[in-house]
Amino acid sequence: MLEVLRSGRISLGPMLERFERDFAAWLGVDDAVAVSSGTAALHLGVRALGWGEGDEVLTTPLSFVASSNCLLFEGGKPVFCDIDPVSMNIDPAQAEAALSERTAGVLPVDIFGYPAALPELQRIAGERPMLEDACQALGAVDSEGRRIGSRSHPAAFAFYANKQMTTGEGGVLIPATPEMAERARSERNQGRSPDMSSIEHDRIGFNYRMTDLQAAIGIAQLERLDEILAARARVAAMYDQALRGLGAAAGEGDADALVLPCPDGQSERRSWFVYLVQLPAGTDRQSVIDALGRGGIQSKAYLPCIHLMPPYRERFGFVGGEFPLAEAVADRSLALPFFSAMSEMEVGRVSDALAKALALE
């Protein structure tokens, strides 16, 4: 950051280019376009694929709202498909059933850092394009052993403060082609030519720039990224061990039990974004949150279903019960404190407090 400040180039300078090169090299792809947020990356991906007015795109209702909002920005329509209750990602069978002549593409989300069923979804999409929301999954590996974001379709990553690595705010679009990269670099800078050779604006664009100061933070984070990912996996393993003593099961379990995140598959590997449990069915979640809070432990209901949010109910007429598996997960889920420097003692404190809260509830 001092190098950036001393250079006088705090935007669209050499540090941004270096961060893009370093990120692409770490991921094992040809290029990466750094932008101001994961939402910006998704929006530029939607535009690059030509999804627009009236286009229907298959996606999941269990996600952060940006994965659907990016379609609305361009007049597209999200077509929600229910989830697999174990991985919590979009169920390929539900996506295949939702295909129609109006389907323009597929937007899978690697929810909570677990890779979506990408090979199956690519097969279902056929010639239709796919845009992957990998904002929660940096470092994850899919069922074919490939790093999330390194397949042939565009993918978006985010570097908000709670992500595996951060630039404070920021994101990256992994382009599918050099032409897509050129367009994204122009559109992130108000439609100006990517080399800045002209002040003319050849297309409609946005202020989606990442600053060189943010890029400098990103470079430092990339240097430690493998260490950070390993530390987060270590904390998750400590939670697994501590919570199994409460009768918890991993993946889809008894509705009357505490359910832990599903384990990795044969080839899939999760990148730990949050540590999310599903409370026993019928539990008053707010009472548990309040009980933990009285002990100085923050927790959060995470995530609500997108289709039940007011803008989506009002625009599309969604009602409860349309996607029962996603809604059941959303109703029971609780995010526990989770960060790479957590100690075994801190994990134990959270686990003990959760056990007491469930007993009192």
mmCIF file with all atom_site columns, C-alpha atoms in Angstrom, residues 166-265:
data_model
loop_
_atom_site.group_PDB
_atom_site.id
_atom_site.type_symbol
_atom_site.label_atom_id
_atom_site.label_alt_id
_atom_site.label_comp_id
_atom_site.label_asym_id
_atom_site.label_entity_id
_atom_site.label_seq_id
_atom_site.pdbx_PDB_ins_code
_atom_site.Cartn_x
_atom_site.Cartn_y
_atom_site.Cartn_z
_atom_site.occupancy
_atom_site.B_iso_or_equiv
_atom_site.pdbx_formal_charge
_atom_site.auth_seq_id
_atom_site.auth_comp_id
_atom_site.auth_asym_id
_atom_site.auth_atom_id
_atom_site.pdbx_PDB_model_num
ATOM 1   C CA . THR A 1 166 ? -10.429 -9.703  1.350   1.00 0.00 ? 166 THR A CA 1
ATOM 2   C CA . THR A 1 167 ? -9.618  -6.425  -0.303  1.00 0.00 ? 167 THR A CA 1
ATOM 3   C CA . GLY A 1 168 ? -12.113 -4.633  1.966   1.00 0.00 ? 168 GLY A CA 1
ATOM 4   C CA . GLU A 1 169 ? -14.526 -4.447  -0.949  1.00 0.00 ? 169 GLU A CA 1
ATOM 5   C CA . GLY A 1 170 ? -13.789 -5.935  -4.333  1.00 0.00 ? 170 GLY A CA 1
ATOM 6   C CA . GLY A 1 171 ? -14.318 -8.801  -6.725  1.00 0.00 ? 171 GLY A CA 1
ATOM 7   C CA . VAL A 1 172 ? -13.047 -10.542 -9.832  1.00 0.00 ? 172 VAL A CA 1
ATOM 8   C CA . LEU A 1 173 ? -14.686 -11.745 -13.026 1.00 0.00 ? 173 LEU A CA 1
ATOM 9   C CA . ILE A 1 174 ? -12.990 -14.739 -14.639 1.00 0.00 ? 174 ILE A CA 1
ATOM 10  C CA . PRO A 1 175 ? -13.706 -14.217 -18.351 1.00 0.00 ? 175 PRO A CA 1
ATOM 11  C CA . ALA A 1 176 ? -14.403 -17.087 -20.722 1.00 0.00 ? 176 ALA A CA 1
ATOM 12  C CA . THR A 1 177 ? -12.660 -15.418 -23.672 1.00 0.00 ? 177 THR A CA 1
ATOM 13  C CA . PRO A 1 178 ? -10.224 -12.555 -24.333 1.00 0.00 ? 178 PRO A CA 1
ATOM 14  C CA . GLU A 1 179 ? -13.098 -10.635 -25.902 1.00 0.00 ? 179 GLU A CA 1
ATOM 15  C CA . MET A 1 180 ? -15.117 -10.969 -22.694 1.00 0.00 ? 180 MET A CA 1
ATOM 16  C CA . ALA A 1 181 ? -12.131 -9.704  -20.693 1.00 0.00 ? 181 ALA A CA 1
ATOM 17  C CA . GLU A 1 182 ? -11.736 -6.678  -22.951 1.00 0.00 ? 182 GLU A CA 1
ATOM 18  C CA . ARG A 1 183 ? -15.419 -5.833  -22.674 1.00 0.00 ? 183 ARG A CA 1
ATOM 19  C CA . ALA A 1 184 ? -15.411 -6.200  -18.872 1.00 0.00 ? 184 ALA A CA 1
ATOM 20  C CA . ARG A 1 185 ? -12.344 -3.950  -18.512 1.00 0.00 ? 185 ARG A CA 1
ATOM 21  C CA . SER A 1 186 ? -14.074 -1.320  -20.598 1.00 0.00 ? 186 SER A CA 1
ATOM 22  C CA . GLU A 1 187 ? -17.419 -1.557  -18.817 1.00 0.00 ? 187 GLU A CA 1
ATOM 23  C CA . ARG A 1 188 ? -15.856 -1.412  -15.339 1.00 0.00 ? 188 ARG A CA 1
ATOM 24  C CA . ASN A 1 189 ? -14.445 2.003   -16.354 1.00 0.00 ? 189 ASN A CA 1
ATOM 25  C CA . GLN A 1 190 ? -17.520 3.736   -17.782 1.00 0.00 ? 190 GLN A CA 1
ATOM 26  C CA . GLY A 1 191 ? -17.140 2.137   -21.225 1.00 0.00 ? 191 GLY A CA 1
ATOM 27  C CA . ARG A 1 192 ? -13.748 3.686   -21.935 1.00 0.00 ? 192 ARG A CA 1
ATOM 28  C CA . SER A 1 193 ? -11.146 1.780   -23.978 1.00 0.00 ? 193 SER A CA 1
ATOM 29  C CA . PRO A 1 194 ? -9.242  -0.596  -21.672 1.00 0.00 ? 194 PRO A CA 1
ATOM 30  C CA . ASP A 1 195 ? -5.831  0.889   -22.556 1.00 0.00 ? 195 ASP A CA 1
ATOM 31  C CA . MET A 1 196 ? -7.076  4.415   -21.673 1.00 0.00 ? 196 MET A CA 1
ATOM 32  C CA . SER A 1 197 ? -5.712  5.660   -25.013 1.00 0.00 ? 197 SER A CA 1
ATOM 33  C CA . SER A 1 198 ? -8.833  7.662   -25.715 1.00 0.00 ? 198 SER A CA 1
ATOM 34  C CA . ILE A 1 199 ? -11.243 9.650   -23.596 1.00 0.00 ? 199 ILE A CA 1
ATOM 35  C CA . GLU A 1 200 ? -14.068 8.439   -25.846 1.00 0.00 ? 200 GLU A CA 1
ATOM 36  C CA . HIS A 1 201 ? -16.581 6.021   -24.326 1.00 0.00 ? 201 HIS A CA 1
ATOM 37  C CA . ASP A 1 202 ? -17.461 3.351   -26.848 1.00 0.00 ? 202 ASP A CA 1
ATOM 38  C CA . ARG A 1 203 ? -20.184 1.641   -24.827 1.00 0.00 ? 203 ARG A CA 1
ATOM 39  C CA . ILE A 1 204 ? -22.338 2.059   -21.744 1.00 0.00 ? 204 ILE A CA 1
ATOM 40  C CA . GLY A 1 205 ? -20.280 1.326   -18.665 1.00 0.00 ? 205 GLY A CA 1
ATOM 41  C CA . PHE A 1 206 ? -20.162 1.648   -14.900 1.00 0.00 ? 206 PHE A CA 1
ATOM 42  C CA . ASN A 1 207 ? -17.903 2.813   -12.123 1.00 0.00 ? 207 ASN A CA 1
ATOM 43  C CA . TYR A 1 208 ? -16.877 -0.709  -11.117 1.00 0.00 ? 208 TYR A CA 1
ATOM 44  C CA . ARG A 1 209 ? -13.163 -0.035  -10.670 1.00 0.00 ? 209 ARG A CA 1
ATOM 45  C CA . MET A 1 210 ? -11.008 -1.644  -7.995  1.00 0.00 ? 210 MET A CA 1
ATOM 46  C CA . THR A 1 211 ? -8.413  0.791   -6.670  1.00 0.00 ? 211 THR A CA 1
ATOM 47  C CA . ASP A 1 212 ? -4.687  0.023   -6.577  1.00 0.00 ? 212 ASP A CA 1
ATOM 48  C CA . LEU A 1 213 ? -4.863  0.316   -2.788  1.00 0.00 ? 213 LEU A CA 1
ATOM 49  C CA . GLN A 1 214 ? -7.381  -2.530  -2.701  1.00 0.00 ? 214 GLN A CA 1
ATOM 50  C CA . ALA A 1 215 ? -5.270  -4.476  -5.190  1.00 0.00 ? 215 ALA A CA 1
ATOM 51  C CA . ALA A 1 216 ? -2.243  -4.101  -2.900  1.00 0.00 ? 216 ALA A CA 1
ATOM 52  C CA . ILE A 1 217 ? -4.213  -5.642  -0.029  1.00 0.00 ? 217 ILE A CA 1
ATOM 53  C CA . GLY A 1 218 ? -5.283  -8.419  -2.391  1.00 0.00 ? 218 GLY A CA 1
ATOM 54  C CA . ILE A 1 219 ? -1.696  -9.190  -3.394  1.00 0.00 ? 219 ILE A CA 1
ATOM 55  C CA . ALA A 1 220 ? -0.692  -9.515  0.262   1.00 0.00 ? 220 ALA A CA 1
ATOM 56  C CA . GLN A 1 221 ? -3.712  -11.752 0.910   1.00 0.00 ? 221 GLN A CA 1
ATOM 57  C CA . LEU A 1 222 ? -2.882  -13.960 -2.083  1.00 0.00 ? 222 LEU A CA 1
ATOM 58  C CA . GLU A 1 223 ? 0.602   -14.519 -0.677  1.00 0.00 ? 223 GLU A CA 1
ATOM 59  C CA . ARG A 1 224 ? -1.042  -16.056 2.417   1.00 0.00 ? 224 ARG A CA 1
ATOM 60  C CA . LEU A 1 225 ? -4.129  -17.560 0.794   1.00 0.00 ? 225 LEU A CA 1
ATOM 61  C CA . ASP A 1 226 ? -3.168  -21.231 1.093   1.00 0.00 ? 226 ASP A CA 1
ATOM 62  C CA . GLU A 1 227 ? -2.344  -20.659 4.758   1.00 0.00 ? 227 GLU A CA 1
ATOM 63  C CA . ILE A 1 228 ? -5.659  -18.839 5.313   1.00 0.00 ? 228 ILE A CA 1
ATOM 64  C CA . LEU A 1 229 ? -7.681  -21.614 3.653   1.00 0.00 ? 229 LEU A CA 1
ATOM 65  C CA . ALA A 1 230 ? -5.933  -24.273 5.738   1.00 0.00 ? 230 ALA A CA 1
ATOM 66  C CA . ALA A 1 231 ? -6.585  -22.322 8.947   1.00 0.00 ? 231 ALA A CA 1
ATOM 67  C CA . ARG A 1 232 ? -10.291 -21.998 8.145   1.00 0.00 ? 232 ARG A CA 1
ATOM 68  C CA . ALA A 1 233 ? -10.505 -25.742 7.457   1.00 0.00 ? 233 ALA A CA 1
ATOM 69  C CA . ARG A 1 234 ? -8.820  -26.376 10.808  1.00 0.00 ? 234 ARG A CA 1
ATOM 70  C CA . VAL A 1 235 ? -11.436 -24.283 12.630  1.00 0.00 ? 235 VAL A CA 1
ATOM 71  C CA . ALA A 1 236 ? -14.252 -26.106 10.824  1.00 0.00 ? 236 ALA A CA 1
ATOM 72  C CA . ALA A 1 237 ? -12.777 -29.466 11.858  1.00 0.00 ? 237 ALA A CA 1
ATOM 73  C CA . MET A 1 238 ? -12.691 -28.318 15.488  1.00 0.00 ? 238 MET A CA 1
ATOM 74  C CA . TYR A 1 239 ? -16.363 -27.353 15.253  1.00 0.00 ? 239 TYR A CA 1
ATOM 75  C CA . ASP A 1 240 ? -17.215 -30.738 13.729  1.00 0.00 ? 240 ASP A CA 1
ATOM 76  C CA . GLN A 1 241 ? -15.539 -32.545 16.596  1.00 0.00 ? 241 GLN A CA 1
ATOM 77  C CA . ALA A 1 242 ? -17.033 -30.351 19.308  1.00 0.00 ? 242 ALA A CA 1
ATOM 78  C CA . LEU A 1 243 ? -20.600 -30.417 17.984  1.00 0.00 ? 243 LEU A CA 1
ATOM 79  C CA . ARG A 1 244 ? -20.777 -34.145 17.306  1.00 0.00 ? 244 ARG A CA 1
ATOM 80  C CA . GLY A 1 245 ? -20.966 -34.481 21.064  1.00 0.00 ? 245 GLY A CA 1
ATOM 81  C CA . LEU A 1 246 ? -24.372 -32.814 20.872  1.00 0.00 ? 246 LEU A CA 1
ATOM 82  C CA . GLY A 1 247 ? -25.717 -35.650 18.758  1.00 0.00 ? 247 GLY A CA 1
ATOM 83  C CA . ALA A 1 248 ? -25.188 -33.679 15.563  1.00 0.00 ? 248 ALA A CA 1
ATOM 84  C CA . ALA A 1 249 ? -25.002 -35.374 12.179  1.00 0.00 ? 249 ALA A CA 1
ATOM 85  C CA . ALA A 1 250 ? -23.217 -34.149 9.064   1.00 0.00 ? 250 ALA A CA 1
ATOM 86  C CA . GLY A 1 251 ? -25.254 -33.428 5.955   1.00 0.00 ? 251 GLY A CA 1
ATOM 87  C CA . GLU A 1 252 ? -28.948 -34.355 5.757   1.00 0.00 ? 252 GLU A CA 1
ATOM 88  C CA . GLY A 1 253 ? -29.925 -35.799 9.098   1.00 0.00 ? 253 GLY A CA 1
ATOM 89  C CA . ASP A 1 254 ? -32.804 -36.300 11.457  1.00 0.00 ? 254 ASP A CA 1
ATOM 90  C CA . ALA A 1 255 ? -35.028 -33.226 11.511  1.00 0.00 ? 255 ALA A CA 1
ATOM 91  C CA . ASP A 1 256 ? -34.990 -33.454 15.302  1.00 0.00 ? 256 ASP A CA 1
ATOM 92  C CA . ALA A 1 257 ? -31.183 -33.272 15.459  1.00 0.00 ? 257 ALA A CA 1
ATOM 93  C CA . LEU A 1 258 ? -28.612 -30.559 15.020  1.00 0.00 ? 258 LEU A CA 1
ATOM 94  C CA . VAL A 1 259 ? -27.227 -30.899 11.473  1.00 0.00 ? 259 VAL A CA 1
ATOM 95  C CA . LEU A 1 260 ? -23.640 -29.947 10.603  1.00 0.00 ? 260 LEU A CA 1
ATOM 96  C CA . PRO A 1 261 ? -22.255 -28.973 7.180   1.00 0.00 ? 261 PRO A CA 1
ATOM 97  C CA . CYS A 1 262 ? -21.935 -31.919 4.832   1.00 0.00 ? 262 CYS A CA 1
ATOM 98  C CA . PRO A 1 263 ? -18.480 -33.497 4.466   1.00 0.00 ? 263 PRO A CA 1
ATOM 99  C CA . ASP A 1 264 ? -16.488 -33.258 1.252   1.00 0.00 ? 264 ASP A CA 1
ATOM 100 C CA . GLY A 1 265 ? -17.449 -35.658 -1.517  1.00 0.00 ? 265 GLY A CA 1
#
